[in-house]
Amino acid sequence: MATLGFERGTAFLSQQLAFQGELAVIVEAAQGNGKSSDPTIRQELADSYIGVQIMKYNGLRMLTDLVKNGVIGPSSSIGKLYWSNWHRTLGERSMHVLGAAASIVGATPGSEYELDEFHRIFMSSRAETIYAGASEIQRNIIGERVLGLPREPR
Ligand SMILES: Cc1cc2nc3c(=O)[nH]c(=O)nc-3n(C[C@H](O)[C@H](O)[C@H](O)COP(=O)(O)OP(=O)(O)OC[C@H]3O[C@@H](n4cnc5c(N)ncnc54)[C@H](O)[C@@H]3O)c2cc1C
């Protein structure tokens, strides 16, 4: 449990920096293709920006806990649940920004597909709510070990 706490906690702390970079690329694309004037896309991008800021401050809170107590508790599950869902949604939003163009991925000779940044985010983020403990498992941990709710029925 301690090792997995570190995997869910500190191992992913620096990720929000990469996420900020990815969001900046998506915002730039929306400004480039005019999607930034679409009211729905604007809301989605603003919501993603808010999400990455929340991630940053949650990460700092987790670090403070670590410095004070020397361990990362089960609350690291909150971070894992949050970032993986945020990133999966960002992948979907990057497809919204591309619009119809999102259905085309450049194929390279030898049947290998070369993914651009948008498709890479979309495809790789689908696995993130599964590895390092699926979202359902994180919710169990939060329910039982953070909130002290009864264990789920076996
Ligand atoms: C891209 C990728 C990379 C990975 N990398 C690694 C790695 O480096 N090291 C490693 O060890 N593993 C790795 N994994 C494996 C990953 O940790 C497991 O896939 C994950 O823990 C889910 O386990 P499972 O696939 O056996 O699904 P199962 O445990 O069979 O779960 C199937 C479904 O049931 C749900 N479920 C299961 N138990 C419960 C429960 N008690 N309550 C509620 N819902 C439940 C799950 O959330 C899921 O939706 C990787 C997986 C992927 C997709």
Short mmCIF file of N, CA and C and ligand atoms in Angstrom, two decimals:
data_model
loop_
_atom_site.label_atom_id
_atom_site.label_comp_id
_atom_site.label_asym_id
_atom_site.label_seq_id
_atom_site.Cartn_x
_atom_site.Cartn_y
_atom_site.Cartn_z
N MET A 1 0.84 -1.21 0.00
CA MET A 1 0.00 0.00 0.00
C MET A 1 0.87 1.26 0.00
N ALA A 2 2.02 1.20 0.77
CA ALA A 2 2.90 2.38 0.83
C ALA A 2 3.52 2.65 -0.54
N THR A 3 4.00 1.58 -1.20
CA THR A 3 4.63 1.74 -2.51
C THR A 3 3.64 2.32 -3.51
N LEU A 4 2.42 1.76 -3.48
CA LEU A 4 1.40 2.24 -4.42
C LEU A 4 1.00 3.68 -4.11
N GLY A 5 1.05 4.03 -2.82
CA GLY A 5 0.76 5.42 -2.44
C GLY A 5 1.75 6.37 -3.08
N PHE A 6 3.04 5.95 -3.08
CA PHE A 6 4.06 6.79 -3.72
C PHE A 6 3.85 6.85 -5.23
N GLU A 7 3.49 5.68 -5.81
CA GLU A 7 3.27 5.68 -7.26
C GLU A 7 2.14 6.64 -7.62
N ARG A 8 1.07 6.58 -6.82
CA ARG A 8 -0.10 7.44 -7.12
C ARG A 8 0.17 8.88 -6.74
N GLY A 9 1.06 9.08 -5.79
CA GLY A 9 1.31 10.42 -5.27
C GLY A 9 2.46 11.10 -5.96
N THR A 10 3.67 10.93 -5.39
CA THR A 10 4.82 11.72 -5.87
C THR A 10 5.22 11.39 -7.29
N ALA A 11 5.09 10.13 -7.73
CA ALA A 11 5.57 9.76 -9.06
C ALA A 11 4.90 10.59 -10.14
N PHE A 12 3.67 11.02 -9.88
CA PHE A 12 2.94 11.75 -10.91
C PHE A 12 2.90 13.26 -10.67
N LEU A 13 3.60 13.71 -9.59
CA LEU A 13 3.49 15.13 -9.23
C LEU A 13 3.93 16.07 -10.35
N SER A 14 5.03 15.70 -11.03
CA SER A 14 5.57 16.62 -12.04
C SER A 14 4.72 16.61 -13.31
N GLN A 15 3.79 15.64 -13.39
CA GLN A 15 2.99 15.53 -14.61
C GLN A 15 2.20 16.78 -14.93
N GLN A 16 1.76 17.48 -13.87
CA GLN A 16 0.91 18.65 -14.15
C GLN A 16 1.66 19.72 -14.96
N LEU A 17 3.01 19.68 -14.90
CA LEU A 17 3.78 20.62 -15.73
C LEU A 17 3.62 20.24 -17.21
N ALA A 18 3.74 18.93 -17.48
CA ALA A 18 3.54 18.47 -18.86
C ALA A 18 2.11 18.76 -19.32
N PHE A 19 1.15 18.55 -18.39
CA PHE A 19 -0.26 18.79 -18.73
C PHE A 19 -0.49 20.26 -19.10
N GLN A 20 0.17 21.17 -18.36
CA GLN A 20 0.02 22.60 -18.69
C GLN A 20 0.52 22.88 -20.10
N GLY A 21 1.64 22.21 -20.47
CA GLY A 21 2.19 22.37 -21.82
C GLY A 21 1.23 21.85 -22.87
N GLU A 22 0.62 20.68 -22.59
CA GLU A 22 -0.32 20.10 -23.55
C GLU A 22 -1.54 21.01 -23.73
N LEU A 23 -2.03 21.53 -22.61
CA LEU A 23 -3.20 22.42 -22.69
C LEU A 23 -2.86 23.66 -23.51
N ALA A 24 -1.63 24.18 -23.33
CA ALA A 24 -1.21 25.38 -24.09
C ALA A 24 -1.22 25.08 -25.60
N VAL A 25 -0.78 23.86 -25.97
CA VAL A 25 -0.77 23.49 -27.40
C VAL A 25 -2.20 23.42 -27.94
N ILE A 26 -3.11 22.88 -27.12
CA ILE A 26 -4.51 22.74 -27.56
C ILE A 26 -5.17 24.12 -27.68
N VAL A 27 -4.88 25.00 -26.71
CA VAL A 27 -5.43 26.36 -26.76
C VAL A 27 -4.92 27.07 -28.02
N GLU A 28 -3.62 26.88 -28.30
CA GLU A 28 -3.03 27.54 -29.48
C GLU A 28 -3.70 27.03 -30.76
N ALA A 29 -3.97 25.71 -30.81
CA ALA A 29 -4.64 25.15 -31.99
C ALA A 29 -6.04 25.73 -32.13
N ALA A 30 -6.75 25.90 -30.99
CA ALA A 30 -8.11 26.46 -31.04
C ALA A 30 -8.08 27.91 -31.53
N GLN A 31 -7.02 28.62 -31.12
CA GLN A 31 -6.90 30.00 -31.59
C GLN A 31 -6.58 30.02 -33.08
N GLY A 32 -5.80 29.02 -33.52
CA GLY A 32 -5.39 28.95 -34.93
C GLY A 32 -6.52 28.57 -35.87
N ASN A 33 -7.40 27.65 -35.43
CA ASN A 33 -8.45 27.20 -36.37
C ASN A 33 -9.82 27.85 -36.08
N GLY A 34 -9.84 28.83 -35.20
CA GLY A 34 -11.07 29.59 -34.96
C GLY A 34 -12.00 28.96 -33.94
N LYS A 35 -11.64 27.75 -33.44
CA LYS A 35 -12.53 27.08 -32.48
C LYS A 35 -12.59 27.82 -31.14
N SER A 36 -11.64 28.73 -30.93
CA SER A 36 -11.65 29.47 -29.66
C SER A 36 -12.84 30.42 -29.57
N SER A 37 -13.55 30.65 -30.71
CA SER A 37 -14.76 31.47 -30.60
C SER A 37 -16.01 30.63 -30.39
N ASP A 38 -15.86 29.33 -30.41
CA ASP A 38 -17.01 28.44 -30.16
C ASP A 38 -17.28 28.44 -28.65
N PRO A 39 -18.51 28.83 -28.23
CA PRO A 39 -18.78 28.96 -26.80
C PRO A 39 -18.55 27.66 -26.01
N THR A 40 -18.87 26.52 -26.61
CA THR A 40 -18.69 25.25 -25.89
C THR A 40 -17.21 24.94 -25.71
N ILE A 41 -16.45 25.12 -26.78
CA ILE A 41 -14.99 24.84 -26.72
C ILE A 41 -14.33 25.79 -25.71
N ARG A 42 -14.75 27.04 -25.71
CA ARG A 42 -14.17 28.00 -24.75
C ARG A 42 -14.39 27.53 -23.30
N GLN A 43 -15.62 27.08 -23.04
CA GLN A 43 -15.93 26.60 -21.69
C GLN A 43 -15.07 25.38 -21.35
N GLU A 44 -14.93 24.49 -22.32
CA GLU A 44 -14.15 23.28 -22.08
C GLU A 44 -12.69 23.62 -21.77
N LEU A 45 -12.13 24.55 -22.55
CA LEU A 45 -10.72 24.90 -22.35
C LEU A 45 -10.53 25.62 -21.01
N ALA A 46 -11.48 26.49 -20.67
CA ALA A 46 -11.38 27.19 -19.38
C ALA A 46 -11.48 26.19 -18.23
N ASP A 47 -12.37 25.21 -18.38
CA ASP A 47 -12.54 24.19 -17.35
C ASP A 47 -11.25 23.36 -17.20
N SER A 48 -10.60 23.04 -18.33
CA SER A 48 -9.34 22.29 -18.27
C SER A 48 -8.26 23.11 -17.58
N TYR A 49 -8.25 24.41 -17.84
CA TYR A 49 -7.26 25.28 -17.20
C TYR A 49 -7.48 25.29 -15.68
N ILE A 50 -8.74 25.41 -15.27
CA ILE A 50 -9.06 25.40 -13.83
C ILE A 50 -8.60 24.07 -13.22
N GLY A 51 -8.86 22.99 -13.95
CA GLY A 51 -8.51 21.65 -13.46
C GLY A 51 -7.01 21.50 -13.22
N VAL A 52 -6.20 22.03 -14.13
CA VAL A 52 -4.75 21.85 -13.98
C VAL A 52 -4.23 22.71 -12.83
N GLN A 53 -4.90 23.82 -12.56
CA GLN A 53 -4.52 24.64 -11.40
C GLN A 53 -4.86 23.90 -10.10
N ILE A 54 -6.04 23.27 -10.07
CA ILE A 54 -6.44 22.49 -8.89
C ILE A 54 -5.42 21.38 -8.64
N MET A 55 -5.00 20.73 -9.75
CA MET A 55 -4.01 19.65 -9.66
C MET A 55 -2.71 20.15 -9.04
N LYS A 56 -2.30 21.35 -9.46
CA LYS A 56 -1.06 21.94 -8.95
C LYS A 56 -1.14 22.15 -7.44
N TYR A 57 -2.25 22.72 -6.97
CA TYR A 57 -2.34 23.02 -5.53
C TYR A 57 -2.58 21.75 -4.71
N ASN A 58 -3.28 20.77 -5.29
CA ASN A 58 -3.42 19.49 -4.60
C ASN A 58 -2.06 18.81 -4.47
N GLY A 59 -1.24 18.94 -5.52
CA GLY A 59 0.10 18.36 -5.49
C GLY A 59 0.94 18.99 -4.38
N LEU A 60 0.83 20.30 -4.25
CA LEU A 60 1.58 21.00 -3.20
C LEU A 60 1.10 20.56 -1.81
N ARG A 61 -0.22 20.34 -1.70
CA ARG A 61 -0.78 19.90 -0.42
C ARG A 61 -0.25 18.51 -0.07
N MET A 62 -0.16 17.66 -1.09
CA MET A 62 0.34 16.30 -0.86
C MET A 62 1.81 16.34 -0.45
N LEU A 63 2.59 17.23 -1.11
CA LEU A 63 4.01 17.37 -0.76
C LEU A 63 4.16 17.85 0.68
N THR A 64 3.31 18.80 1.08
CA THR A 64 3.36 19.31 2.45
C THR A 64 3.12 18.18 3.44
N ASP A 65 2.12 17.32 3.14
CA ASP A 65 1.84 16.15 3.99
C ASP A 65 3.07 15.26 4.09
N LEU A 66 3.72 15.06 2.94
CA LEU A 66 4.88 14.17 2.90
C LEU A 66 6.02 14.74 3.76
N VAL A 67 6.26 16.06 3.62
CA VAL A 67 7.34 16.69 4.38
C VAL A 67 7.02 16.63 5.88
N LYS A 68 5.75 16.84 6.24
CA LYS A 68 5.37 16.87 7.65
C LYS A 68 5.34 15.48 8.27
N ASN A 69 4.80 14.50 7.53
CA ASN A 69 4.55 13.18 8.13
C ASN A 69 5.46 12.07 7.61
N GLY A 70 6.20 12.35 6.52
CA GLY A 70 7.12 11.34 5.99
C GLY A 70 6.45 10.25 5.17
N VAL A 71 5.14 10.27 5.09
CA VAL A 71 4.44 9.26 4.27
C VAL A 71 3.35 9.94 3.45
N ILE A 72 3.02 9.26 2.36
CA ILE A 72 1.87 9.73 1.58
C ILE A 72 0.73 8.80 1.92
N GLY A 73 -0.31 9.33 2.40
CA GLY A 73 -1.44 8.50 2.85
C GLY A 73 -2.35 8.13 1.71
N PRO A 74 -3.49 7.53 2.05
CA PRO A 74 -4.43 7.10 1.03
C PRO A 74 -5.03 8.26 0.24
N SER A 75 -4.80 9.49 0.72
CA SER A 75 -5.35 10.63 -0.02
C SER A 75 -4.67 10.81 -1.38
N SER A 76 -3.54 10.10 -1.60
CA SER A 76 -2.91 10.17 -2.92
C SER A 76 -3.87 9.61 -3.99
N SER A 77 -4.83 8.79 -3.54
CA SER A 77 -5.83 8.26 -4.48
C SER A 77 -6.66 9.40 -5.07
N ILE A 78 -6.85 10.47 -4.29
CA ILE A 78 -7.63 11.60 -4.80
C ILE A 78 -6.90 12.20 -6.00
N GLY A 79 -5.56 12.34 -5.85
CA GLY A 79 -4.75 12.90 -6.95
C GLY A 79 -4.81 12.01 -8.18
N LYS A 80 -4.66 10.71 -7.99
CA LYS A 80 -4.66 9.78 -9.15
C LYS A 80 -5.99 9.81 -9.87
N LEU A 81 -7.07 9.75 -9.07
CA LEU A 81 -8.41 9.77 -9.65
C LEU A 81 -8.62 11.08 -10.42
N TYR A 82 -8.14 12.18 -9.82
CA TYR A 82 -8.38 13.49 -10.41
C TYR A 82 -7.60 13.67 -11.71
N TRP A 83 -6.25 13.41 -11.67
CA TRP A 83 -5.46 13.72 -12.86
C TRP A 83 -5.81 12.81 -14.02
N SER A 84 -6.10 11.52 -13.73
CA SER A 84 -6.35 10.60 -14.85
C SER A 84 -7.67 10.95 -15.55
N ASN A 85 -8.66 11.35 -14.76
CA ASN A 85 -9.93 11.74 -15.39
C ASN A 85 -9.81 13.07 -16.11
N TRP A 86 -9.04 14.00 -15.48
CA TRP A 86 -8.81 15.30 -16.12
C TRP A 86 -8.13 15.11 -17.48
N HIS A 87 -7.11 14.25 -17.51
CA HIS A 87 -6.32 14.07 -18.73
C HIS A 87 -7.15 13.36 -19.81
N ARG A 88 -7.97 12.39 -19.39
CA ARG A 88 -8.81 11.70 -20.37
C ARG A 88 -9.78 12.69 -21.01
N THR A 89 -10.34 13.58 -20.17
CA THR A 89 -11.24 14.61 -20.70
C THR A 89 -10.49 15.58 -21.62
N LEU A 90 -9.24 15.91 -21.25
CA LEU A 90 -8.45 16.80 -22.11
C LEU A 90 -8.25 16.16 -23.49
N GLY A 91 -8.00 14.84 -23.50
CA GLY A 91 -7.84 14.13 -24.78
C GLY A 91 -9.10 14.28 -25.63
N GLU A 92 -10.24 14.13 -25.00
CA GLU A 92 -11.51 14.26 -25.74
C GLU A 92 -11.67 15.70 -26.24
N ARG A 93 -11.29 16.65 -25.38
CA ARG A 93 -11.43 18.05 -25.78
C ARG A 93 -10.46 18.41 -26.91
N SER A 94 -9.30 17.77 -26.94
CA SER A 94 -8.36 18.06 -28.03
C SER A 94 -8.98 17.60 -29.36
N MET A 95 -9.76 16.50 -29.30
CA MET A 95 -10.45 16.04 -30.51
C MET A 95 -11.55 17.04 -30.90
N HIS A 96 -12.23 17.62 -29.90
CA HIS A 96 -13.27 18.62 -30.20
C HIS A 96 -12.65 19.82 -30.90
N VAL A 97 -11.45 20.20 -30.45
CA VAL A 97 -10.78 21.37 -31.05
C VAL A 97 -10.43 21.07 -32.51
N LEU A 98 -9.97 19.84 -32.79
CA LEU A 98 -9.63 19.50 -34.18
C LEU A 98 -10.89 19.38 -35.04
N GLY A 99 -12.00 19.00 -34.42
CA GLY A 99 -13.24 18.81 -35.19
C GLY A 99 -13.12 17.64 -36.13
N ALA A 100 -13.65 17.79 -37.36
CA ALA A 100 -13.65 16.68 -38.31
C ALA A 100 -12.23 16.21 -38.63
N ALA A 101 -11.27 17.12 -38.55
CA ALA A 101 -9.87 16.76 -38.85
C ALA A 101 -9.34 15.71 -37.89
N ALA A 102 -9.99 15.56 -36.73
CA ALA A 102 -9.53 14.59 -35.73
C ALA A 102 -9.65 13.16 -36.23
N SER A 103 -10.52 12.94 -37.24
CA SER A 103 -10.72 11.57 -37.72
C SER A 103 -9.59 11.12 -38.65
N ILE A 104 -8.67 12.01 -38.96
CA ILE A 104 -7.56 11.64 -39.85
C ILE A 104 -6.26 11.59 -39.05
N VAL A 105 -5.60 10.44 -39.10
CA VAL A 105 -4.30 10.30 -38.45
C VAL A 105 -3.30 9.96 -39.55
N GLY A 106 -2.19 10.66 -39.54
CA GLY A 106 -1.19 10.42 -40.59
C GLY A 106 -0.58 9.03 -40.45
N ALA A 107 -0.73 8.19 -41.48
CA ALA A 107 -0.14 6.84 -41.46
C ALA A 107 1.24 6.88 -42.09
N THR A 108 2.17 6.14 -41.49
CA THR A 108 3.51 6.09 -42.06
C THR A 108 3.68 4.74 -42.75
N PRO A 109 4.61 4.61 -43.70
CA PRO A 109 4.81 3.33 -44.40
C PRO A 109 5.09 2.22 -43.39
N GLY A 110 4.65 1.02 -43.72
CA GLY A 110 4.87 -0.14 -42.85
C GLY A 110 3.79 -0.26 -41.80
N SER A 111 2.62 0.29 -42.08
CA SER A 111 1.42 0.24 -41.24
C SER A 111 1.61 0.77 -39.82
N GLU A 112 2.69 1.50 -39.57
CA GLU A 112 2.86 2.17 -38.28
C GLU A 112 2.09 3.49 -38.35
N TYR A 113 1.49 3.86 -37.24
CA TYR A 113 0.80 5.15 -37.23
C TYR A 113 1.62 6.16 -36.44
N GLU A 114 1.82 7.30 -37.03
CA GLU A 114 2.55 8.35 -36.34
C GLU A 114 1.52 9.30 -35.74
N LEU A 115 1.44 9.30 -34.42
CA LEU A 115 0.41 10.11 -33.79
C LEU A 115 0.91 11.53 -33.58
N ASP A 116 0.06 12.50 -33.89
CA ASP A 116 0.43 13.87 -33.53
C ASP A 116 0.13 14.07 -32.05
N GLU A 117 0.46 15.25 -31.53
CA GLU A 117 0.30 15.52 -30.10
C GLU A 117 -1.14 15.29 -29.63
N PHE A 118 -2.10 15.70 -30.45
CA PHE A 118 -3.51 15.61 -30.07
C PHE A 118 -3.97 14.16 -29.96
N HIS A 119 -3.62 13.37 -30.98
CA HIS A 119 -4.02 11.96 -30.95
C HIS A 119 -3.26 11.20 -29.88
N ARG A 120 -1.99 11.58 -29.65
CA ARG A 120 -1.21 10.91 -28.59
C ARG A 120 -1.89 11.12 -27.24
N ILE A 121 -2.29 12.37 -26.97
CA ILE A 121 -2.96 12.65 -25.69
C ILE A 121 -4.25 11.85 -25.59
N PHE A 122 -5.03 11.88 -26.68
CA PHE A 122 -6.33 11.19 -26.66
C PHE A 122 -6.14 9.68 -26.42
N MET A 123 -5.21 9.06 -27.19
CA MET A 123 -5.06 7.61 -27.10
C MET A 123 -4.44 7.19 -25.76
N SER A 124 -3.35 7.85 -25.37
CA SER A 124 -2.64 7.39 -24.16
C SER A 124 -3.47 7.64 -22.90
N SER A 125 -4.27 8.69 -22.91
CA SER A 125 -5.03 9.01 -21.69
C SER A 125 -6.15 8.00 -21.42
N ARG A 126 -6.52 7.21 -22.43
CA ARG A 126 -7.57 6.21 -22.21
C ARG A 126 -7.13 5.14 -21.20
N ALA A 127 -5.80 4.88 -21.17
CA ALA A 127 -5.29 3.84 -20.25
C ALA A 127 -5.07 4.36 -18.85
N GLU A 128 -5.05 5.68 -18.70
CA GLU A 128 -4.61 6.25 -17.42
C GLU A 128 -5.62 6.06 -16.28
N THR A 129 -6.89 5.88 -16.64
CA THR A 129 -7.87 5.62 -15.58
C THR A 129 -7.88 4.14 -15.21
N ILE A 130 -6.98 3.36 -15.84
CA ILE A 130 -6.88 1.92 -15.54
C ILE A 130 -5.58 1.62 -14.80
N TYR A 131 -4.44 2.05 -15.35
CA TYR A 131 -3.18 1.66 -14.69
C TYR A 131 -2.95 2.47 -13.41
N ALA A 132 -2.02 1.94 -12.60
CA ALA A 132 -1.76 2.52 -11.26
C ALA A 132 -3.02 2.48 -10.38
N GLY A 133 -3.86 1.50 -10.64
CA GLY A 133 -5.10 1.35 -9.87
C GLY A 133 -6.25 2.04 -10.58
N ALA A 134 -7.22 1.23 -11.03
CA ALA A 134 -8.36 1.77 -11.79
C ALA A 134 -9.14 2.78 -10.94
N SER A 135 -9.87 3.65 -11.63
CA SER A 135 -10.65 4.68 -10.92
C SER A 135 -11.59 4.07 -9.88
N GLU A 136 -12.17 2.91 -10.21
CA GLU A 136 -13.09 2.27 -9.27
C GLU A 136 -12.35 1.90 -7.98
N ILE A 137 -11.09 1.43 -8.15
CA ILE A 137 -10.29 1.04 -6.98
C ILE A 137 -9.94 2.29 -6.16
N GLN A 138 -9.60 3.39 -6.85
CA GLN A 138 -9.28 4.64 -6.12
C GLN A 138 -10.49 5.10 -5.32
N ARG A 139 -11.69 4.97 -5.91
CA ARG A 139 -12.90 5.39 -5.19
C ARG A 139 -13.12 4.52 -3.96
N ASN A 140 -12.81 3.23 -4.09
CA ASN A 140 -12.92 2.34 -2.92
C ASN A 140 -11.97 2.81 -1.82
N ILE A 141 -10.72 3.11 -2.21
CA ILE A 141 -9.72 3.52 -1.22
C ILE A 141 -10.16 4.82 -0.54
N ILE A 142 -10.63 5.76 -1.34
CA ILE A 142 -11.08 7.05 -0.77
C ILE A 142 -12.26 6.81 0.19
N GLY A 143 -13.21 5.98 -0.26
CA GLY A 143 -14.38 5.71 0.58
C GLY A 143 -14.00 5.03 1.90
N GLU A 144 -13.16 4.00 1.79
CA GLU A 144 -12.88 3.19 2.98
C GLU A 144 -11.79 3.79 3.86
N ARG A 145 -10.70 4.29 3.24
CA ARG A 145 -9.54 4.70 4.04
C ARG A 145 -9.46 6.18 4.31
N VAL A 146 -10.10 7.00 3.47
CA VAL A 146 -10.09 8.45 3.73
C VAL A 146 -11.37 8.83 4.48
N LEU A 147 -12.52 8.35 3.98
CA LEU A 147 -13.79 8.75 4.61
C LEU A 147 -14.23 7.80 5.72
N GLY A 148 -13.57 6.63 5.80
CA GLY A 148 -13.92 5.68 6.87
C GLY A 148 -15.28 5.03 6.67
N LEU A 149 -15.73 4.91 5.43
CA LEU A 149 -17.01 4.25 5.17
C LEU A 149 -16.84 2.73 5.32
N PRO A 150 -17.93 2.00 5.50
CA PRO A 150 -17.82 0.54 5.63
C PRO A 150 -17.20 -0.06 4.37
N ARG A 151 -16.49 -1.18 4.53
CA ARG A 151 -15.89 -1.86 3.39
C ARG A 151 -16.99 -2.32 2.45
N GLU A 152 -16.65 -2.38 1.13
CA GLU A 152 -17.67 -2.82 0.18
C GLU A 152 -18.00 -4.29 0.44
N PRO A 153 -19.26 -4.68 0.19
CA PRO A 153 -19.64 -6.07 0.43
C PRO A 153 -18.85 -7.00 -0.48
N ARG A 154 -18.40 -8.14 0.03
CA ARG A 154 -17.63 -9.11 -0.77
C ARG A 154 -18.58 -10.02 -1.52
C1 LIG B 1 -1.20 0.93 -20.37
C2 LIG B 1 -1.12 0.11 -19.13
C3 LIG B 1 0.07 0.05 -18.44
C4 LIG B 1 0.19 -0.72 -17.30
N1 LIG B 1 1.39 -0.74 -16.65
C5 LIG B 1 1.54 -1.53 -15.56
C6 LIG B 1 2.80 -1.59 -14.87
O1 LIG B 1 3.77 -0.93 -15.25
N2 LIG B 1 2.92 -2.41 -13.79
C7 LIG B 1 1.87 -3.16 -13.35
O2 LIG B 1 2.02 -3.88 -12.39
N3 LIG B 1 0.67 -3.12 -13.98
C8 LIG B 1 0.48 -2.31 -15.07
N4 LIG B 1 -0.75 -2.27 -15.70
C9 LIG B 1 -1.83 -3.12 -15.20
C10 LIG B 1 -2.86 -2.29 -14.42
O3 LIG B 1 -2.38 -1.95 -13.14
C11 LIG B 1 -4.15 -3.13 -14.34
O4 LIG B 1 -4.65 -3.23 -15.68
C12 LIG B 1 -5.18 -2.45 -13.45
O5 LIG B 1 -4.75 -2.46 -12.11
C13 LIG B 1 -6.55 -3.13 -13.55
O6 LIG B 1 -6.41 -4.48 -13.29
P1 LIG B 1 -7.01 -5.55 -14.32
O7 LIG B 1 -6.63 -5.16 -15.73
O8 LIG B 1 -6.60 -6.91 -13.82
O9 LIG B 1 -8.56 -5.37 -14.22
P2 LIG B 1 -9.57 -6.02 -13.10
O10 LIG B 1 -8.91 -5.93 -11.77
O11 LIG B 1 -9.92 -7.39 -13.66
O12 LIG B 1 -10.72 -5.02 -13.22
C14 LIG B 1 -11.70 -5.02 -14.28
C15 LIG B 1 -12.70 -3.93 -13.98
O13 LIG B 1 -13.35 -4.18 -12.71
C16 LIG B 1 -13.12 -3.08 -11.84
N5 LIG B 1 -12.86 -3.58 -10.48
C17 LIG B 1 -11.98 -4.55 -10.11
N6 LIG B 1 -12.00 -4.74 -8.78
C18 LIG B 1 -12.91 -3.85 -8.28
C19 LIG B 1 -13.38 -3.56 -6.97
N7 LIG B 1 -12.92 -4.21 -5.88
N8 LIG B 1 -14.31 -2.58 -6.83
C20 LIG B 1 -14.78 -1.91 -7.93
N9 LIG B 1 -14.39 -2.17 -9.19
C21 LIG B 1 -13.46 -3.11 -9.36
C22 LIG B 1 -11.90 -2.35 -12.39
O14 LIG B 1 -11.90 -0.98 -12.02
C23 LIG B 1 -12.09 -2.52 -13.88
O15 LIG B 1 -12.99 -1.58 -14.40
C24 LIG B 1 -0.91 -1.49 -16.83
C25 LIG B 1 -2.14 -1.40 -17.52
C26 LIG B 1 -2.26 -0.63 -18.65
C27 LIG B 1 -3.59 -0.55 -19.37
#
